[in-house]
mmCIF file of N, CA, C and O in Angstrom:
data_model
loop_
_atom_site.group_PDB
_atom_site.id
_atom_site.type_symbol
_atom_site.label_atom_id
_atom_site.label_comp_id
_atom_site.label_asym_id
_atom_site.label_seq_id
_atom_site.Cartn_x
_atom_site.Cartn_y
_atom_site.Cartn_z
ATOM 1 N N UNK C 1 -24.354 -7.622 6.802
ATOM 2 C CA UNK C 1 -23.408 -8.644 7.228
ATOM 3 C C UNK C 1 -22.037 -8.208 6.436
ATOM 4 O O UNK C 1 -22.044 -7.627 5.445
ATOM 5 N N UNK C 2 -20.991 -8.963 7.019
ATOM 6 C CA UNK C 2 -19.626 -8.606 6.352
ATOM 7 C C UNK C 2 -19.625 -9.244 5.014
ATOM 8 O O UNK C 2 -19.204 -8.548 4.094
ATOM 9 N N UNK C 3 -20.012 -10.416 4.793
ATOM 10 C CA UNK C 3 -19.864 -10.941 3.427
ATOM 11 C C UNK C 3 -20.905 -10.062 2.469
ATOM 12 O O UNK C 3 -20.343 -9.943 1.225
ATOM 13 N N UNK C 4 -21.931 -9.690 2.713
ATOM 14 C CA UNK C 4 -22.797 -8.826 1.922
ATOM 15 C C UNK C 4 -22.161 -7.512 1.667
ATOM 16 O O UNK C 4 -22.096 -7.045 0.553
ATOM 17 N N UNK C 5 -21.451 -6.802 2.674
ATOM 18 C CA UNK C 5 -20.701 -5.701 2.342
ATOM 19 C C UNK C 5 -19.556 -5.966 1.348
ATOM 20 O O UNK C 5 -19.339 -5.087 0.441
ATOM 21 N N UNK C 6 -18.802 -7.119 1.580
ATOM 22 C CA UNK C 6 -17.559 -7.395 0.786
ATOM 23 C C UNK C 6 -18.074 -7.589 -0.747
ATOM 24 O O UNK C 6 -17.414 -7.085 -1.684
ATOM 25 N N UNK C 7 -19.186 -8.342 -0.807
ATOM 26 C CA UNK C 7 -19.746 -8.552 -2.164
ATOM 27 C C UNK C 7 -20.139 -7.156 -2.875
ATOM 28 O O UNK C 7 -19.953 -7.069 -3.983
ATOM 29 N N UNK C 8 -20.960 -6.403 -2.210
ATOM 30 C CA UNK C 8 -21.322 -5.149 -2.803
ATOM 31 C C UNK C 8 -20.188 -4.254 -3.181
ATOM 32 O O UNK C 8 -20.111 -3.611 -4.037
ATOM 33 N N UNK C 9 -19.238 -4.159 -2.111
ATOM 34 C CA UNK C 9 -18.035 -3.389 -2.323
ATOM 35 C C UNK C 9 -17.222 -3.808 -3.605
ATOM 36 O O UNK C 9 -16.883 -3.025 -4.499
ATOM 37 N N UNK C 10 -17.036 -5.157 -3.743
ATOM 38 C CA UNK C 10 -16.416 -5.564 -4.953
ATOM 39 C C UNK C 10 -17.123 -5.231 -6.223
ATOM 40 O O UNK C 10 -16.597 -4.932 -7.309
ATOM 41 N N UNK C 11 -18.471 -5.428 -6.152
ATOM 42 C CA UNK C 11 -19.301 -5.188 -7.301
ATOM 43 C C UNK C 11 -19.308 -3.732 -7.782
ATOM 44 O O UNK C 11 -19.115 -3.320 -8.977
ATOM 45 N N UNK C 12 -19.181 -2.746 -6.667
ATOM 46 C CA UNK C 12 -19.231 -1.289 -6.995
ATOM 47 C C UNK C 12 -17.777 -0.811 -7.354
ATOM 48 O O UNK C 12 -17.624 -0.046 -8.408
ATOM 49 N N UNK C 13 -16.781 -1.183 -6.657
ATOM 50 C CA UNK C 13 -15.518 -0.675 -6.749
ATOM 51 C C UNK C 13 -14.569 -1.408 -7.707
ATOM 52 O O UNK C 13 -13.630 -1.060 -8.293
ATOM 53 N N UNK C 14 -15.067 -2.676 -7.929
ATOM 54 C CA UNK C 14 -14.213 -3.642 -8.688
ATOM 55 C C UNK C 14 -12.992 -4.060 -8.070
ATOM 56 O O UNK C 14 -12.003 -4.364 -8.811
ATOM 57 N N UNK C 15 -12.679 -3.940 -6.900
ATOM 58 C CA UNK C 15 -11.789 -4.456 -6.058
ATOM 59 C C UNK C 15 -12.137 -4.888 -4.798
ATOM 60 O O UNK C 15 -13.126 -4.583 -4.262
ATOM 61 N N UNK C 16 -11.536 -5.992 -4.105
ATOM 62 C CA UNK C 16 -11.913 -6.509 -2.839
ATOM 63 C C UNK C 16 -11.573 -5.262 -1.783
ATOM 64 O O UNK C 16 -10.756 -4.436 -2.136
ATOM 65 N N UNK C 17 -12.240 -5.409 -0.732
ATOM 66 C CA UNK C 17 -11.831 -4.422 0.373
ATOM 67 C C UNK C 17 -10.467 -4.394 0.655
ATOM 68 O O UNK C 17 -9.917 -3.208 0.934
ATOM 69 N N UNK C 18 -9.970 -5.597 0.926
ATOM 70 C CA UNK C 18 -8.439 -5.676 1.178
ATOM 71 C C UNK C 18 -7.615 -5.059 0.055
ATOM 72 O O UNK C 18 -6.679 -4.240 0.332
ATOM 73 N N UNK C 19 -7.914 -5.369 -1.141
ATOM 74 C CA UNK C 19 -7.045 -4.622 -2.203
ATOM 75 C C UNK C 19 -7.153 -3.194 -2.187
ATOM 76 O O UNK C 19 -6.290 -2.565 -2.430
ATOM 77 N N UNK C 20 -8.415 -2.711 -1.989
ATOM 78 C CA UNK C 20 -8.598 -1.214 -1.891
ATOM 79 C C UNK C 20 -7.804 -0.732 -0.699
ATOM 80 O O UNK C 20 -7.155 0.461 -0.870
ATOM 81 N N UNK C 21 -7.833 -1.175 0.378
ATOM 82 C CA UNK C 21 -7.035 -0.721 1.558
ATOM 83 C C UNK C 21 -5.600 -0.726 1.311
ATOM 84 O O UNK C 21 -4.869 0.182 1.588
ATOM 85 N N UNK C 22 -5.220 -1.844 0.813
ATOM 86 C CA UNK C 22 -3.767 -1.947 0.437
ATOM 87 C C UNK C 22 -3.294 -0.923 -0.553
ATOM 88 O O UNK C 22 -2.162 -0.192 -0.477
ATOM 89 N N UNK C 23 -4.132 -0.612 -1.505
ATOM 90 C CA UNK C 23 -3.726 0.428 -2.566
ATOM 91 C C UNK C 23 -3.727 1.786 -1.901
ATOM 92 O O UNK C 23 -2.784 2.686 -2.114
ATOM 93 N N UNK C 24 -4.560 2.046 -1.003
ATOM 94 C CA UNK C 24 -4.709 3.268 -0.249
ATOM 95 C C UNK C 24 -3.320 3.413 0.643
ATOM 96 O O UNK C 24 -2.752 4.481 0.574
ATOM 97 N N UNK C 25 -3.023 2.363 1.358
ATOM 98 C CA UNK C 25 -1.907 2.423 2.167
ATOM 99 C C UNK C 25 -0.708 2.606 1.380
ATOM 100 O O UNK C 25 0.319 3.386 1.802
ATOM 101 N N UNK C 26 -0.389 1.883 0.347
ATOM 102 C CA UNK C 26 0.652 2.038 -0.639
ATOM 103 C C UNK C 26 0.780 3.464 -1.084
ATOM 104 O O UNK C 26 1.843 4.034 -1.257
ATOM 105 N N UNK C 27 -0.242 4.039 -1.604
ATOM 106 C CA UNK C 27 -0.270 5.484 -1.956
ATOM 107 C C UNK C 27 0.106 6.385 -0.787
ATOM 108 O O UNK C 27 0.911 7.405 -1.175
ATOM 109 N N UNK C 28 -0.181 6.157 0.346
ATOM 110 C CA UNK C 28 0.127 7.034 1.403
ATOM 111 C C UNK C 28 1.698 6.753 1.652
ATOM 112 O O UNK C 28 2.386 7.561 1.932
ATOM 113 N N UNK C 29 2.196 5.458 1.520
ATOM 114 C CA UNK C 29 3.575 5.271 1.778
ATOM 115 C C UNK C 29 4.444 5.881 0.595
ATOM 116 O O UNK C 29 5.563 6.362 0.956
ATOM 117 N N UNK C 30 3.939 6.041 -0.524
ATOM 118 C CA UNK C 30 4.664 6.728 -1.721
ATOM 119 C C UNK C 30 4.713 8.126 -1.355
ATOM 120 O O UNK C 30 5.929 8.682 -1.478
ATOM 121 N N UNK C 31 3.836 8.772 -0.706
ATOM 122 C CA UNK C 31 3.997 10.187 -0.330
ATOM 123 C C UNK C 31 5.061 10.257 0.840
ATOM 124 O O UNK C 31 5.932 11.129 0.780
ATOM 125 N N UNK C 32 4.989 9.326 1.724
ATOM 126 C CA UNK C 32 6.055 9.375 2.852
ATOM 127 C C UNK C 32 7.389 8.938 2.417
ATOM 128 O O UNK C 32 8.381 9.477 2.949
ATOM 129 N N UNK C 33 7.482 8.286 1.288
ATOM 130 C CA UNK C 33 8.934 7.926 0.734
ATOM 131 C C UNK C 33 9.561 9.147 0.235
ATOM 132 O O UNK C 33 10.921 9.019 0.034
ATOM 133 N N UNK C 34 8.896 10.168 0.053
ATOM 134 C CA UNK C 34 9.493 11.432 -0.339
ATOM 135 C C UNK C 34 10.277 12.087 0.815
ATOM 136 O O UNK C 34 11.009 13.063 0.520
ATOM 137 N N UNK C 35 9.969 11.640 1.996
ATOM 138 C CA UNK C 35 10.646 12.257 3.144
ATOM 139 C C UNK C 35 11.840 11.427 3.454
ATOM 140 O O UNK C 35 12.107 10.453 2.777
ATOM 141 N N UNK C 36 12.487 11.793 4.652
ATOM 142 C CA UNK C 36 13.607 11.062 5.075
ATOM 143 C C UNK C 36 13.317 9.977 6.053
ATOM 144 O O UNK C 36 14.179 9.480 6.754
ATOM 145 N N UNK C 37 12.066 9.659 6.359
ATOM 146 C CA UNK C 37 11.693 8.600 7.205
ATOM 147 C C UNK C 37 12.204 7.169 6.710
ATOM 148 O O UNK C 37 12.241 6.992 5.616
ATOM 149 N N UNK C 38 12.405 6.381 7.670
ATOM 150 C CA UNK C 38 12.934 5.078 7.372
ATOM 151 C C UNK C 38 11.703 4.296 6.704
ATOM 152 O O UNK C 38 10.508 4.517 7.004
ATOM 153 N N UNK C 39 12.141 3.359 5.868
ATOM 154 C CA UNK C 39 11.107 2.450 5.319
ATOM 155 C C UNK C 39 10.379 1.729 6.237
ATOM 156 O O UNK C 39 9.104 1.417 6.185
ATOM 157 N N UNK C 40 10.976 1.269 7.367
ATOM 158 C CA UNK C 40 10.461 0.471 8.431
ATOM 159 C C UNK C 40 9.250 1.330 9.212
ATOM 160 O O UNK C 40 8.271 0.931 9.336
ATOM 161 N N UNK C 41 9.732 2.612 9.441
ATOM 162 C CA UNK C 41 8.824 3.592 10.143
ATOM 163 C C UNK C 41 7.620 3.720 9.176
ATOM 164 O O UNK C 41 6.450 3.774 9.657
ATOM 165 N N UNK C 42 7.815 4.058 7.861
ATOM 166 C CA UNK C 42 6.744 4.098 6.974
ATOM 167 C C UNK C 42 5.814 2.997 6.991
ATOM 168 O O UNK C 42 4.526 3.166 6.839
ATOM 169 N N UNK C 43 6.414 1.749 6.860
ATOM 170 C CA UNK C 43 5.639 0.553 6.843
ATOM 171 C C UNK C 43 4.592 0.506 7.988
ATOM 172 O O UNK C 43 3.437 0.272 7.831
ATOM 173 N N UNK C 44 5.032 0.772 9.147
ATOM 174 C CA UNK C 44 4.111 0.704 10.373
ATOM 175 C C UNK C 44 3.146 1.928 10.358
ATOM 176 O O UNK C 44 1.969 1.712 10.759
ATOM 177 N N UNK C 45 3.627 3.053 9.949
ATOM 178 C CA UNK C 45 2.677 4.136 9.990
ATOM 179 C C UNK C 45 1.629 3.929 8.989
ATOM 180 O O UNK C 45 0.601 4.592 9.147
ATOM 181 N N UNK C 46 1.816 3.324 7.977
ATOM 182 C CA UNK C 46 0.794 3.020 6.947
ATOM 183 C C UNK C 46 -0.012 1.820 7.441
ATOM 184 O O UNK C 46 -1.009 1.608 6.507
ATOM 185 N N UNK C 47 0.222 1.191 8.363
ATOM 186 C CA UNK C 47 -0.784 0.091 8.912
ATOM 187 C C UNK C 47 -0.417 -1.292 8.469
ATOM 188 O O UNK C 47 -1.134 -2.108 8.800
ATOM 189 N N UNK C 48 0.783 -1.541 8.121
ATOM 190 C CA UNK C 48 1.290 -2.938 7.787
ATOM 191 C C UNK C 48 1.841 -3.486 9.032
ATOM 192 O O UNK C 48 2.709 -2.699 9.844
ATOM 193 N N UNK C 49 1.688 -4.686 9.195
ATOM 194 C CA UNK C 49 2.159 -5.317 10.533
ATOM 195 C C UNK C 49 3.757 -5.736 10.502
ATOM 196 O O UNK C 49 4.314 -5.823 11.463
ATOM 197 N N UNK C 50 4.257 -5.898 9.150
ATOM 198 C CA UNK C 50 5.660 -6.266 9.026
ATOM 199 C C UNK C 50 6.153 -5.701 7.739
ATOM 200 O O UNK C 50 5.376 -5.573 6.738
ATOM 201 N N UNK C 51 7.454 -5.615 7.680
ATOM 202 C CA UNK C 51 7.992 -4.966 6.584
ATOM 203 C C UNK C 51 8.120 -5.965 5.276
ATOM 204 O O UNK C 51 8.090 -5.412 4.197
ATOM 205 N N UNK C 52 8.208 -7.154 5.553
ATOM 206 C CA UNK C 52 8.247 -8.031 4.318
ATOM 207 C C UNK C 52 6.923 -8.162 3.637
ATOM 208 O O UNK C 52 6.850 -7.976 2.373
ATOM 209 N N UNK C 53 5.907 -8.082 4.376
ATOM 210 C CA UNK C 53 4.620 -8.037 3.755
ATOM 211 C C UNK C 53 4.396 -6.674 3.011
ATOM 212 O O UNK C 53 3.916 -6.630 1.887
ATOM 213 N N UNK C 54 4.758 -5.548 3.705
ATOM 214 C CA UNK C 54 4.611 -4.284 3.032
ATOM 215 C C UNK C 54 5.460 -4.322 1.737
ATOM 216 O O UNK C 54 4.946 -3.792 0.732
ATOM 217 N N UNK C 55 6.722 -4.680 1.696
ATOM 218 C CA UNK C 55 7.519 -4.758 0.589
ATOM 219 C C UNK C 55 6.843 -5.494 -0.444
ATOM 220 O O UNK C 55 6.856 -5.116 -1.738
ATOM 221 N N UNK C 56 6.254 -6.690 -0.198
ATOM 222 C CA UNK C 56 5.529 -7.567 -1.205
ATOM 223 C C UNK C 56 4.437 -6.817 -1.865
ATOM 224 O O UNK C 56 4.206 -6.810 -3.011
ATOM 225 N N UNK C 57 3.551 -6.330 -0.965
ATOM 226 C CA UNK C 57 2.411 -5.653 -1.443
ATOM 227 C C UNK C 57 2.751 -4.321 -2.208
ATOM 228 O O UNK C 57 2.235 -4.102 -3.361
ATOM 229 N N UNK C 58 3.856 -3.652 -1.722
ATOM 230 C CA UNK C 58 4.258 -2.514 -2.511
ATOM 231 C C UNK C 58 4.778 -2.836 -3.973
ATOM 232 O O UNK C 58 4.405 -2.146 -4.967
ATOM 233 N N UNK C 59 5.519 -4.026 -4.046
ATOM 234 C CA UNK C 59 6.043 -4.546 -5.310
ATOM 235 C C UNK C 59 4.887 -4.793 -6.306
ATOM 236 O O UNK C 59 4.835 -4.529 -7.328
ATOM 237 N N UNK C 60 3.887 -5.499 -5.706
ATOM 238 C CA UNK C 60 2.738 -6.014 -6.546
ATOM 239 C C UNK C 60 2.088 -4.748 -7.141
ATOM 240 O O UNK C 60 1.646 -4.871 -8.341
ATOM 241 N N UNK C 61 1.801 -3.764 -6.221
ATOM 242 C CA UNK C 61 1.101 -2.482 -6.827
ATOM 243 C C UNK C 61 1.959 -1.584 -7.594
ATOM 244 O O UNK C 61 1.433 -1.148 -8.688
ATOM 245 N N UNK C 62 3.080 -1.479 -7.196
ATOM 246 C CA UNK C 62 3.967 -0.390 -8.032
ATOM 247 C C UNK C 62 4.878 -0.900 -8.833
ATOM 248 O O UNK C 62 5.530 -0.223 -9.618
ATOM 249 N N UNK C 63 5.230 -2.155 -8.812
ATOM 250 C CA UNK C 63 6.150 -2.864 -9.691
ATOM 251 C C UNK C 63 7.622 -2.655 -9.270
ATOM 252 O O UNK C 63 8.481 -2.975 -9.987
ATOM 253 N N UNK C 64 7.813 -2.099 -8.115
ATOM 254 C CA UNK C 64 9.249 -1.964 -7.609
ATOM 255 C C UNK C 64 9.197 -2.042 -6.159
ATOM 256 O O UNK C 64 8.187 -1.769 -5.533
ATOM 257 N N UNK C 65 10.307 -2.229 -5.554
ATOM 258 C CA UNK C 65 10.341 -2.208 -4.111
ATOM 259 C C UNK C 65 10.373 -0.722 -3.493
ATOM 260 O O UNK C 65 10.477 0.190 -4.351
ATOM 261 N N UNK C 66 10.022 -0.614 -2.296
ATOM 262 C CA UNK C 66 9.964 0.873 -1.620
ATOM 263 C C UNK C 66 11.280 1.483 -1.957
ATOM 264 O O UNK C 66 11.443 2.707 -2.137
ATOM 265 N N UNK C 67 12.481 0.679 -1.673
ATOM 266 C CA UNK C 67 13.756 1.341 -1.885
ATOM 267 C C UNK C 67 14.044 1.800 -3.389
ATOM 268 O O UNK C 67 14.480 2.888 -3.719
ATOM 269 N N UNK C 68 13.616 0.935 -4.297
ATOM 270 C CA UNK C 68 13.735 1.337 -5.660
ATOM 271 C C UNK C 68 12.872 2.554 -5.950
ATOM 272 O O UNK C 68 13.295 3.378 -6.764
ATOM 273 N N UNK C 69 11.663 2.477 -5.390
ATOM 274 C CA UNK C 69 10.776 3.674 -5.724
ATOM 275 C C UNK C 69 11.446 4.956 -5.153
ATOM 276 O O UNK C 69 11.482 6.077 -5.730
ATOM 277 N N UNK C 70 12.013 4.860 -3.968
ATOM 278 C CA UNK C 70 12.623 6.052 -3.267
ATOM 279 C C UNK C 70 13.898 6.617 -4.149
ATOM 280 O O UNK C 70 13.927 7.722 -4.379
ATOM 281 N N UNK C 71 14.617 5.590 -4.587
ATOM 282 C CA UNK C 71 15.839 5.932 -5.399
ATOM 283 C C UNK C 71 15.436 6.533 -6.634
ATOM 284 O O UNK C 71 16.031 7.539 -7.142
ATOM 285 N N UNK C 72 14.260 6.167 -7.342
ATOM 286 C CA UNK C 72 13.850 6.631 -8.585
ATOM 287 C C UNK C 72 13.326 7.987 -8.487
ATOM 288 O O UNK C 72 13.556 8.926 -9.349
ATOM 289 N N UNK C 73 12.578 8.292 -7.415
ATOM 290 C CA UNK C 73 11.959 9.652 -7.142
ATOM 291 C C UNK C 73 13.096 10.597 -6.888
ATOM 292 O O UNK C 73 12.918 11.764 -7.144
ATOM 293 N N UNK C 74 14.236 10.075 -6.091
ATOM 294 C CA UNK C 74 15.237 11.136 -5.780
ATOM 295 C C UNK C 74 16.183 11.519 -6.822
ATOM 296 O O UNK C 74 16.657 12.510 -6.747
ATOM 297 N N UNK C 75 16.017 10.902 -8.079
ATOM 298 C CA UNK C 75 16.830 11.474 -9.223
ATOM 299 C C UNK C 75 16.524 12.854 -9.621
ATOM 300 O O UNK C 75 15.416 13.250 -9.513
#
């Protein structure tokens, strides 16, 4: 069942399934931010439904916004 899977996943990985998926998506976004694609395009290509949620999750995981990350990497 779904709850059993989620409980097992959290026990083994020590993250909820959603946290795991979000971290994976943000790591993909970091790679894409090295290109010249727009942040909006990257947001949707990584599976997020809207840019504000993408930015919120990105900042939670990376400690900076996607734009700050891009500027820092471009140095």
